mmCIF file of C-alpha atoms in Angstrom:
data_model
loop_
_atom_site.group_PDB
_atom_site.id
_atom_site.type_symbol
_atom_site.label_atom_id
_atom_site.label_comp_id
_atom_site.label_asym_id
_atom_site.label_seq_id
_atom_site.Cartn_x
_atom_site.Cartn_y
_atom_site.Cartn_z
ATOM 1 C CA MET A 168 -99.705 -56.466 91.720
ATOM 2 C CA ASP A 169 -102.430 -59.073 93.031
ATOM 3 C CA PHE A 170 -101.470 -59.556 96.551
ATOM 4 C CA GLU A 171 -104.295 -61.933 98.076
ATOM 5 C CA LYS A 172 -102.659 -63.997 95.312
ATOM 6 C CA LEU A 173 -99.396 -64.081 95.999
ATOM 7 C CA VAL A 174 -99.307 -64.765 99.235
ATOM 8 C CA LYS A 175 -101.648 -68.168 98.237
ATOM 9 C CA SER A 176 -99.575 -69.454 95.866
ATOM 10 C CA ILE A 177 -96.347 -68.856 99.277
ATOM 11 C CA GLN A 178 -99.048 -70.682 101.201
ATOM 12 C CA GLU A 179 -99.501 -73.583 98.198
ATOM 13 C CA PHE A 180 -95.705 -73.751 97.049
ATOM 14 C CA GLU A 181 -94.498 -77.797 96.707
ATOM 15 C CA GLY A 182 -91.230 -76.754 98.260
ATOM 16 C CA VAL A 183 -93.453 -75.427 101.742
ATOM 17 C CA SER A 184 -95.712 -78.538 101.338
ATOM 18 C CA ARG A 185 -92.931 -80.697 101.321
ATOM 19 C CA LYS A 186 -91.738 -79.590 104.750
ATOM 20 C CA SER A 187 -94.997 -81.347 106.628
ATOM 21 C CA SER A 188 -93.789 -85.302 106.597
ATOM 22 C CA ILE A 189 -90.551 -83.914 108.824
ATOM 23 C CA ASP A 190 -92.993 -83.898 112.459
ATOM 24 C CA ASN A 191 -93.494 -87.712 111.874
ATOM 25 C CA VAL A 192 -89.660 -88.600 111.273
ATOM 26 C CA ILE A 193 -89.109 -86.769 114.253
ATOM 27 C CA SER A 194 -91.700 -88.655 116.444
ATOM 28 C CA LEU A 195 -90.380 -91.938 115.338
ATOM 29 C CA LEU A 196 -86.396 -91.168 116.415
ATOM 30 C CA GLY A 197 -87.655 -89.771 119.637
ATOM 31 C CA ASP A 198 -85.134 -89.775 122.444
ATOM 32 C CA ALA A 199 -81.854 -91.474 119.165
ATOM 33 C CA TYR A 200 -81.955 -87.869 118.344
ATOM 34 C CA ASN A 201 -79.384 -87.131 121.417
ATOM 35 C CA VAL A 202 -78.649 -90.829 123.243
ATOM 36 C CA SER A 203 -75.153 -89.469 123.707
ATOM 37 C CA GLY A 204 -76.292 -86.243 125.678
ATOM 38 C CA ASP A 205 -73.428 -83.858 123.639
ATOM 39 C CA VAL A 206 -76.411 -82.743 121.480
ATOM 40 C CA VAL A 207 -76.368 -79.165 122.361
ATOM 41 C CA ILE A 208 -79.624 -77.759 120.144
ATOM 42 C CA ASP A 209 -82.473 -79.403 119.550
ATOM 43 C CA ILE A 210 -83.475 -81.333 115.725
ATOM 44 C CA GLY A 211 -85.089 -78.677 113.537
ATOM 45 C CA ASP A 212 -82.005 -76.465 112.458
ATOM 46 C CA ASP A 213 -79.822 -76.281 109.649
ATOM 47 C CA ALA A 214 -77.303 -78.423 110.929
ATOM 48 C CA SER A 215 -77.019 -80.246 114.227
ATOM 49 C CA ALA A 216 -74.154 -79.180 116.739
ATOM 50 C CA ILE A 217 -72.207 -81.929 118.894
ATOM 51 C CA ASP A 218 -70.157 -80.755 121.966
ATOM 52 C CA ILE A 219 -66.977 -82.006 121.941
ATOM 53 C CA GLY A 220 -65.062 -79.699 124.308
ATOM 54 C CA ASN A 221 -63.382 -76.485 124.886
ATOM 55 C CA ASN A 222 -66.045 -74.613 123.439
ATOM 56 C CA GLN A 223 -66.272 -76.236 119.830
ATOM 57 C CA VAL A 224 -68.488 -78.028 118.473
ATOM 58 C CA ILE A 225 -69.076 -80.383 115.332
ATOM 59 C CA LEU A 226 -71.630 -79.424 112.969
ATOM 60 C CA VAL A 227 -73.444 -82.365 111.052
ATOM 61 C CA ALA A 228 -75.986 -81.758 108.591
ATOM 62 C CA ALA A 229 -76.952 -83.813 105.196
ATOM 63 C CA ASP A 230 -78.879 -82.903 102.024
ATOM 64 C CA GLY A 231 -80.524 -85.124 99.592
ATOM 65 C CA ILE A 232 -81.208 -83.667 96.179
ATOM 66 C CA TRP A 233 -84.450 -83.523 94.433
ATOM 67 C CA GLY A 234 -85.046 -86.176 91.838
ATOM 68 C CA LYS A 235 -86.192 -83.426 89.522
ATOM 69 C CA ILE A 236 -82.571 -82.016 89.484
ATOM 70 C CA MET A 237 -81.246 -85.360 88.869
ATOM 71 C CA ASN A 238 -83.118 -85.811 85.972
ATOM 72 C CA VAL A 239 -82.796 -83.015 84.387
ATOM 73 C CA ASN A 240 -79.537 -81.875 84.855
ATOM 74 C CA PRO A 241 -76.927 -84.279 86.613
ATOM 75 C CA TYR A 242 -74.253 -81.682 86.374
ATOM 76 C CA TRP A 243 -75.866 -79.474 88.916
ATOM 77 C CA ALA A 244 -77.388 -81.467 90.605
ATOM 78 C CA GLY A 245 -74.171 -82.193 92.118
ATOM 79 C CA TYR A 246 -72.568 -79.098 91.931
ATOM 80 C CA CYS A 247 -75.878 -77.962 94.185
ATOM 81 C CA SER A 248 -75.449 -81.027 96.229
ATOM 82 C CA VAL A 249 -72.000 -79.752 97.513
ATOM 83 C CA LEU A 250 -73.624 -75.403 97.769
ATOM 84 C CA VAL A 251 -76.507 -76.342 99.840
ATOM 85 C CA ASN A 252 -74.242 -78.171 102.809
ATOM 86 C CA VAL A 253 -72.179 -75.954 102.376
ATOM 87 C CA ASN A 254 -74.779 -72.717 102.998
ATOM 88 C CA ASP A 255 -76.389 -75.123 106.244
ATOM 89 C CA ILE A 256 -73.074 -75.191 107.928
ATOM 90 C CA ALA A 257 -72.275 -71.173 107.125
ATOM 91 C CA ALA A 258 -76.178 -70.381 108.332
ATOM 92 C CA MET A 259 -75.112 -72.354 112.025
ATOM 93 C CA GLY A 260 -71.961 -69.501 111.982
ATOM 94 C CA GLY A 261 -69.622 -72.281 110.921
ATOM 95 C CA LYS A 262 -66.915 -73.352 109.063
ATOM 96 C CA PRO A 263 -67.579 -76.155 106.672
ATOM 97 C CA LEU A 264 -64.604 -78.999 107.282
ATOM 98 C CA ALA A 265 -65.571 -82.170 104.855
ATOM 99 C CA MET A 266 -67.877 -84.041 102.901
ATOM 100 C CA VAL A 267 -69.212 -87.471 102.139
ATOM 101 C CA ASN A 268 -71.579 -88.685 99.640
ATOM 102 C CA ILE A 269 -74.229 -91.601 99.019
ATOM 103 C CA MET A 270 -74.753 -92.089 95.486
ATOM 104 C CA SER A 271 -77.201 -94.531 93.364
ATOM 105 C CA ILE A 272 -76.676 -95.254 89.803
ATOM 106 C CA SER A 273 -78.718 -96.612 87.149
ATOM 107 C CA ASN A 274 -77.319 -94.813 84.136
ATOM 108 C CA ASP A 275 -73.620 -94.068 83.430
ATOM 109 C CA GLU A 276 -73.911 -90.901 81.566
ATOM 110 C CA ILE A 277 -75.734 -89.151 84.639
ATOM 111 C CA TYR A 278 -73.092 -90.999 86.939
ATOM 112 C CA GLU A 279 -70.389 -89.123 85.037
ATOM 113 C CA GLU A 280 -72.053 -85.801 85.022
ATOM 114 C CA LEU A 281 -73.195 -86.207 88.541
ATOM 115 C CA LEU A 282 -69.219 -86.671 90.010
ATOM 116 C CA LYS A 283 -67.924 -83.779 87.320
ATOM 117 C CA GLY A 284 -70.611 -81.562 89.338
ATOM 118 C CA ILE A 285 -69.625 -82.600 92.739
ATOM 119 C CA LYS A 286 -65.750 -82.274 92.189
ATOM 120 C CA ASP A 287 -66.472 -78.386 90.384
ATOM 121 C CA GLY A 288 -68.494 -77.482 93.288
ATOM 122 C CA CYS A 289 -66.102 -78.946 95.889
ATOM 123 C CA LEU A 290 -63.267 -76.701 93.264
ATOM 124 C CA LYS A 291 -65.461 -73.522 94.065
ATOM 125 C CA PHE A 292 -66.315 -73.371 97.885
ATOM 126 C CA GLY A 293 -62.935 -75.247 99.281
ATOM 127 C CA VAL A 294 -64.490 -78.181 101.288
ATOM 128 C CA PRO A 295 -62.995 -81.438 100.170
ATOM 129 C CA MET A 296 -65.358 -84.582 99.292
ATOM 130 C CA VAL A 297 -63.692 -87.049 101.337
ATOM 131 C CA GLY A 298 -65.501 -90.768 100.925
ATOM 132 C CA GLY A 299 -68.459 -91.960 100.540
ATOM 133 C CA HIS A 300 -71.185 -95.683 99.178
ATOM 134 C CA LEU A 301 -71.849 -95.645 96.082
ATOM 135 C CA HIS A 302 -74.984 -97.981 94.689
ATOM 136 C CA PRO A 303 -73.611 -98.751 90.586
ATOM 137 C CA ASP A 304 -76.388 -101.116 90.241
ATOM 138 C CA GLY A 305 -79.323 -98.887 91.430
ATOM 139 C CA ASP A 306 -82.854 -99.562 90.217
ATOM 140 C CA CYS A 307 -82.799 -95.244 90.649
ATOM 141 C CA ASP A 308 -80.807 -91.985 90.050
ATOM 142 C CA SER A 309 -80.227 -90.710 93.815
ATOM 143 C CA LEU A 310 -77.866 -88.332 95.697
ATOM 144 C CA GLY A 311 -77.420 -87.624 99.334
ATOM 145 C CA VAL A 312 -74.511 -85.591 100.553
ATOM 146 C CA ALA A 313 -73.395 -85.155 104.300
ATOM 147 C CA ILE A 314 -71.324 -82.659 105.803
ATOM 148 C CA VAL A 315 -69.261 -81.983 109.069
ATOM 149 C CA GLY A 316 -68.414 -78.671 110.450
ATOM 150 C CA ILE A 317 -67.044 -77.410 113.413
ATOM 151 C CA ALA A 318 -67.845 -73.315 114.982
ATOM 152 C CA GLN A 319 -67.830 -72.281 118.390
ATOM 153 C CA LYS A 320 -70.583 -73.630 121.489
ATOM 154 C CA ASP A 321 -71.015 -69.847 122.136
ATOM 155 C CA LYS A 322 -71.342 -68.234 119.264
ATOM 156 C CA LEU A 323 -74.178 -70.621 117.275
ATOM 157 C CA ILE A 324 -76.715 -69.189 115.082
ATOM 158 C CA THR A 325 -79.527 -71.401 115.220
ATOM 159 C CA SER A 326 -82.851 -70.788 114.439
ATOM 160 C CA PHE A 327 -84.418 -70.859 118.045
ATOM 161 C CA SER A 328 -82.795 -67.922 119.529
ATOM 162 C CA ALA A 329 -85.096 -65.308 117.938
ATOM 163 C CA GLU A 330 -86.394 -62.965 120.566
ATOM 164 C CA VAL A 331 -89.735 -60.552 120.304
ATOM 165 C CA GLY A 332 -88.368 -57.354 119.018
ATOM 166 C CA ASP A 333 -85.258 -58.395 116.789
ATOM 167 C CA LYS A 334 -84.908 -56.691 113.293
ATOM 168 C CA ILE A 335 -85.182 -59.465 110.686
ATOM 169 C CA ILE A 336 -82.360 -59.175 107.629
ATOM 170 C CA VAL A 337 -82.772 -60.966 104.393
ATOM 171 C CA ALA A 338 -78.919 -60.838 103.483
ATOM 172 C CA ILE A 339 -78.786 -61.666 99.347
ATOM 173 C CA ASP A 340 -76.535 -61.739 96.404
ATOM 174 C CA LEU A 341 -78.346 -60.229 94.154
ATOM 175 C CA ASP A 342 -75.409 -60.674 91.759
ATOM 176 C CA GLY A 343 -76.399 -63.853 89.563
ATOM 177 C CA LYS A 344 -79.274 -65.175 87.181
ATOM 178 C CA SER A 345 -82.001 -67.524 86.710
ATOM 179 C CA HIS A 346 -80.772 -70.955 86.130
ATOM 180 C CA GLU A 347 -81.207 -71.926 82.371
ATOM 181 C CA MET A 348 -83.494 -75.195 83.125
ATOM 182 C CA PHE A 349 -85.059 -74.338 86.499
ATOM 183 C CA SER A 350 -86.189 -71.036 87.252
ATOM 184 C CA LEU A 351 -86.510 -70.756 90.913
ATOM 185 C CA ASN A 352 -82.572 -71.632 91.346
ATOM 186 C CA TRP A 353 -80.781 -67.993 91.568
ATOM 187 C CA ASP A 354 -77.557 -69.194 91.062
ATOM 188 C CA THR A 355 -74.660 -66.650 92.170
ATOM 189 C CA THR A 356 -71.937 -68.595 93.192
ATOM 190 C CA TYR A 357 -70.903 -70.879 89.465
ATOM 191 C CA ASP A 358 -69.838 -67.865 87.062
ATOM 192 C CA LYS A 359 -67.912 -66.198 90.143
ATOM 193 C CA ASP A 360 -64.380 -66.522 91.338
ATOM 194 C CA LYS A 361 -64.169 -68.833 94.312
ATOM 195 C CA GLN A 362 -62.747 -66.604 96.636
ATOM 196 C CA LEU A 363 -65.013 -63.759 96.916
ATOM 197 C CA VAL A 364 -67.671 -67.687 96.621
ATOM 198 C CA GLN A 365 -65.757 -68.723 100.189
ATOM 199 C CA ASP A 366 -65.567 -65.270 101.507
ATOM 200 C CA GLN A 367 -69.189 -65.080 101.422
ATOM 201 C CA ILE A 368 -69.025 -68.456 104.110
ATOM 202 C CA SER A 369 -66.425 -66.517 105.642
ATOM 203 C CA ALA A 370 -68.783 -63.809 106.084
ATOM 204 C CA VAL A 371 -70.944 -65.240 108.482
ATOM 205 C CA GLN A 372 -68.700 -67.045 110.383
ATOM 206 C CA TYR A 373 -67.116 -63.934 111.638
ATOM 207 C CA LEU A 374 -70.159 -62.261 112.126
ATOM 208 C CA ALA A 375 -71.182 -65.082 114.392
ATOM 209 C CA GLU A 376 -68.106 -65.027 116.355
ATOM 210 C CA LYS A 377 -69.047 -61.333 117.106
ATOM 211 C CA ASP A 378 -72.003 -61.975 118.074
ATOM 212 C CA TYR A 379 -74.063 -59.172 115.807
ATOM 213 C CA ILE A 380 -76.695 -62.422 114.664
ATOM 214 C CA LYS A 381 -79.447 -63.528 117.174
ATOM 215 C CA SER A 382 -80.332 -66.393 114.991
ATOM 216 C CA GLY A 383 -80.760 -67.322 111.436
ATOM 217 C CA LYS A 384 -81.351 -70.180 108.563
ATOM 218 C CA ASP A 385 -80.174 -70.348 104.986
ATOM 219 C CA ILE A 386 -83.111 -69.872 102.552
ATOM 220 C CA SER A 387 -83.432 -73.088 101.322
ATOM 221 C CA ASN A 388 -86.218 -75.167 98.832
ATOM 222 C CA PRO A 389 -89.346 -73.263 101.136
ATOM 223 C CA GLY A 390 -88.101 -69.664 99.797
ATOM 224 C CA ILE A 391 -87.566 -66.584 101.455
ATOM 225 C CA ILE A 392 -90.810 -66.113 103.281
ATOM 226 C CA GLY A 393 -91.126 -70.275 104.246
ATOM 227 C CA THR A 394 -87.707 -70.307 105.508
ATOM 228 C CA LEU A 395 -88.308 -67.307 107.767
ATOM 229 C CA GLU A 396 -91.790 -69.286 109.128
ATOM 230 C CA MET A 397 -89.322 -72.338 109.486
ATOM 231 C CA LEU A 398 -87.084 -70.519 111.892
ATOM 232 C CA LEU A 399 -90.087 -68.518 113.668
ATOM 233 C CA GLU A 400 -91.543 -72.122 114.238
ATOM 234 C CA THR A 401 -88.514 -73.378 116.198
ATOM 235 C CA SER A 402 -88.358 -69.814 118.122
ATOM 236 C CA LYS A 403 -92.050 -69.971 118.258
ATOM 237 C CA LYS A 404 -92.459 -66.996 117.402
ATOM 238 C CA GLY A 405 -94.196 -64.490 114.764
ATOM 239 C CA ALA A 406 -93.034 -61.819 112.746
ATOM 240 C CA ILE A 407 -94.591 -58.859 109.883
ATOM 241 C CA VAL A 408 -92.531 -58.061 106.897
ATOM 242 C CA ASN A 409 -92.649 -55.859 104.373
ATOM 243 C CA LEU A 410 -92.255 -57.098 101.272
ATOM 244 C CA GLU A 411 -90.708 -54.022 99.288
ATOM 245 C CA GLU A 412 -87.908 -54.126 101.847
ATOM 246 C CA ILE A 413 -87.192 -57.289 100.619
ATOM 247 C CA PRO A 414 -83.648 -57.235 98.932
ATOM 248 C CA LYS A 415 -85.057 -57.807 95.134
ATOM 249 C CA ASN A 416 -83.360 -58.257 91.412
ATOM 250 C CA ASP A 417 -84.827 -56.375 89.062
ATOM 251 C CA SER A 418 -84.942 -59.012 86.904
ATOM 252 C CA VAL A 419 -87.448 -61.530 88.884
ATOM 253 C CA GLU A 420 -91.297 -61.143 89.420
ATOM 254 C CA TRP A 421 -92.683 -61.555 92.875
ATOM 255 C CA GLU A 422 -93.440 -64.879 92.929
ATOM 256 C CA ASN A 423 -90.702 -66.591 91.247
ATOM 257 C CA TRP A 424 -88.246 -64.590 93.909
ATOM 258 C CA LEU A 425 -89.715 -65.361 97.011
ATOM 259 C CA LYS A 426 -89.869 -69.502 95.653
ATOM 260 C CA SER A 427 -86.372 -68.848 95.042
ATOM 261 C CA TYR A 428 -83.117 -70.486 96.294
ATOM 262 C CA PRO A 429 -80.292 -68.354 95.815
ATOM 263 C CA GLY A 430 -77.156 -69.299 95.705
ATOM 264 C CA SER A 431 -75.983 -66.975 99.097
ATOM 265 C CA GLY A 432 -78.714 -65.870 100.725
ATOM 266 C CA PHE A 433 -79.584 -66.164 104.556
ATOM 267 C CA VAL A 434 -82.497 -64.885 106.753
ATOM 268 C CA PHE A 435 -81.524 -63.368 110.305
ATOM 269 C CA THR A 436 -82.230 -61.577 113.397
ATOM 270 C CA ALA A 437 -80.790 -59.126 115.222
ATOM 271 C CA ASP A 438 -80.805 -56.886 117.697
ATOM 272 C CA GLU A 439 -81.356 -52.990 115.647
ATOM 273 C CA LYS A 440 -78.280 -51.536 117.404
ATOM 274 C CA ASN A 441 -76.348 -54.277 115.046
ATOM 275 C CA CYS A 442 -77.970 -53.764 111.639
ATOM 276 C CA ASN A 443 -76.387 -51.433 110.045
ATOM 277 C CA TYR A 444 -73.288 -53.152 111.072
ATOM 278 C CA ILE A 445 -73.949 -56.109 109.037
ATOM 279 C CA LYS A 446 -75.385 -54.861 106.052
ATOM 280 C CA GLU A 447 -72.027 -52.742 105.433
ATOM 281 C CA TYR A 448 -70.313 -55.935 106.104
ATOM 282 C CA LEU A 449 -72.142 -57.836 104.403
ATOM 283 C CA SER A 450 -72.309 -55.688 101.132
ATOM 284 C CA LYS A 451 -68.342 -55.934 101.026
ATOM 285 C CA TYR A 452 -68.838 -59.756 99.902
ATOM 286 C CA SER A 453 -71.454 -59.019 97.213
ATOM 287 C CA ILE A 454 -74.254 -59.776 99.269
ATOM 288 C CA VAL A 455 -77.288 -56.761 99.594
ATOM 289 C CA ALA A 456 -79.066 -57.432 103.357
ATOM 290 C CA ASN A 457 -81.875 -55.299 104.262
ATOM 291 C CA VAL A 458 -83.982 -54.775 107.306
ATOM 292 C CA VAL A 459 -88.032 -57.043 106.156
ATOM 293 C CA GLY A 460 -89.535 -56.187 109.540
ATOM 294 C CA GLU A 461 -89.662 -57.821 112.703
ATOM 295 C CA ILE A 462 -90.278 -60.319 115.584
ATOM 296 C CA THR A 463 -93.210 -60.425 117.774
ATOM 297 C CA SER A 464 -94.695 -62.339 120.030
ATOM 298 C CA GLY A 465 -97.487 -64.816 118.994
ATOM 299 C CA SER A 466 -98.095 -67.313 115.971
ATOM 300 C CA SER A 467 -98.169 -65.504 113.032
ATOM 301 C CA LEU A 468 -96.312 -64.530 109.857
ATOM 302 C CA TYR A 469 -97.863 -61.473 108.440
ATOM 303 C CA LEU A 470 -96.653 -59.885 104.929
ATOM 304 C CA LYS A 471 -97.560 -56.477 104.558
ATOM 305 C CA TYR A 472 -97.501 -54.570 100.869
ATOM 306 C CA ASP A 473 -98.707 -51.198 100.312
ATOM 307 C CA ASP A 474 -102.230 -50.636 103.186
ATOM 308 C CA LYS A 475 -102.333 -54.539 102.963
ATOM 309 C CA LYS A 476 -101.955 -56.800 106.050
ATOM 310 C CA ILE A 477 -102.452 -60.798 104.916
ATOM 311 C CA GLU A 478 -101.887 -63.904 107.544
ATOM 312 C CA VAL A 479 -99.393 -66.240 105.428
ATOM 313 C CA PHE A 480 -98.791 -68.939 107.548
ATOM 314 C CA ASN A 481 -99.749 -69.399 111.274
ATOM 315 C CA GLN A 482 -98.069 -72.337 113.327
ATOM 316 C CA GLU A 483 -101.619 -73.555 114.773
ATOM 317 C CA ASN A 484 -103.547 -73.175 111.825
ATOM 318 C CA ASN A 485 -100.511 -74.092 108.553
ATOM 319 C CA PRO A 486 -97.718 -74.818 109.941
ATOM 320 C CA ILE A 487 -94.474 -75.925 107.592
ATOM 321 C CA PHE A 488 -93.307 -78.150 110.424
ATOM 322 C CA LEU A 489 -94.364 -77.561 114.034
ATOM 323 C CA PHE A 490 -91.890 -79.264 116.541
ATOM 324 C CA LYS A 491 -94.003 -79.906 119.722
#
């Protein structure tokens, strides 16, 4: 393996670089983010959390689907619009409740396939699509979906809670396949029984409510290392990760694997004493979890392989996004 080439590929990956514009959005929103005073975590997590009293928060998240997917496979775009939103709520330790969508359609064939995918996603994950807004004469085809969930306020999994000395856990369902049209989409849900898929979501909720997980994110477009870097930037911490400890399906090369978006995949941090339980519990639901490294002080994420250690990201020099 050319380790230096692998690191460079992660640094230049489009799933990483396309996050850089988030800084500008945050600065322009300013105080609008918490004008009610009820938002309990800062901007930059998988979902926002709004205090509704009685130690409960409503979780709110939204995702848009890449145009690349819309244009090539609208059915899969619809299905994934459900998957990505459900995972955002799961990553916070919450229970998904319902979704709404905004669709802009210029092609009736895309419209029909998109809705079929959304419907099948709702049936698979057990989360209803309760409404939305349609632009039937749009200039382009686009889809955005928003979701609400619920969680215990004092049991939230956030990106802001990693502490020096925490063990880093990568947890992925390895029983899947690369989508035939999208090589970086590691599909672990479509061919599985819906009960197992839904149990994977509730398993993370259980670990959150039992205080086994300290911080976390679902693995999204930036891939495994990029997702961990986003967590580090919100927590203002560094990390050292051992490449060969990352759970991987043997059919996929390292470069594609580290860039992949898994149907069920998370990055967590936890106290060392809880790691074995987390691994054993998730294994019941077809999720392989492993300790891959440790949270450190400083601002660098290092990746180790054999006797080499290379800095992948530095929050001063090449952050994905750095919340100031």
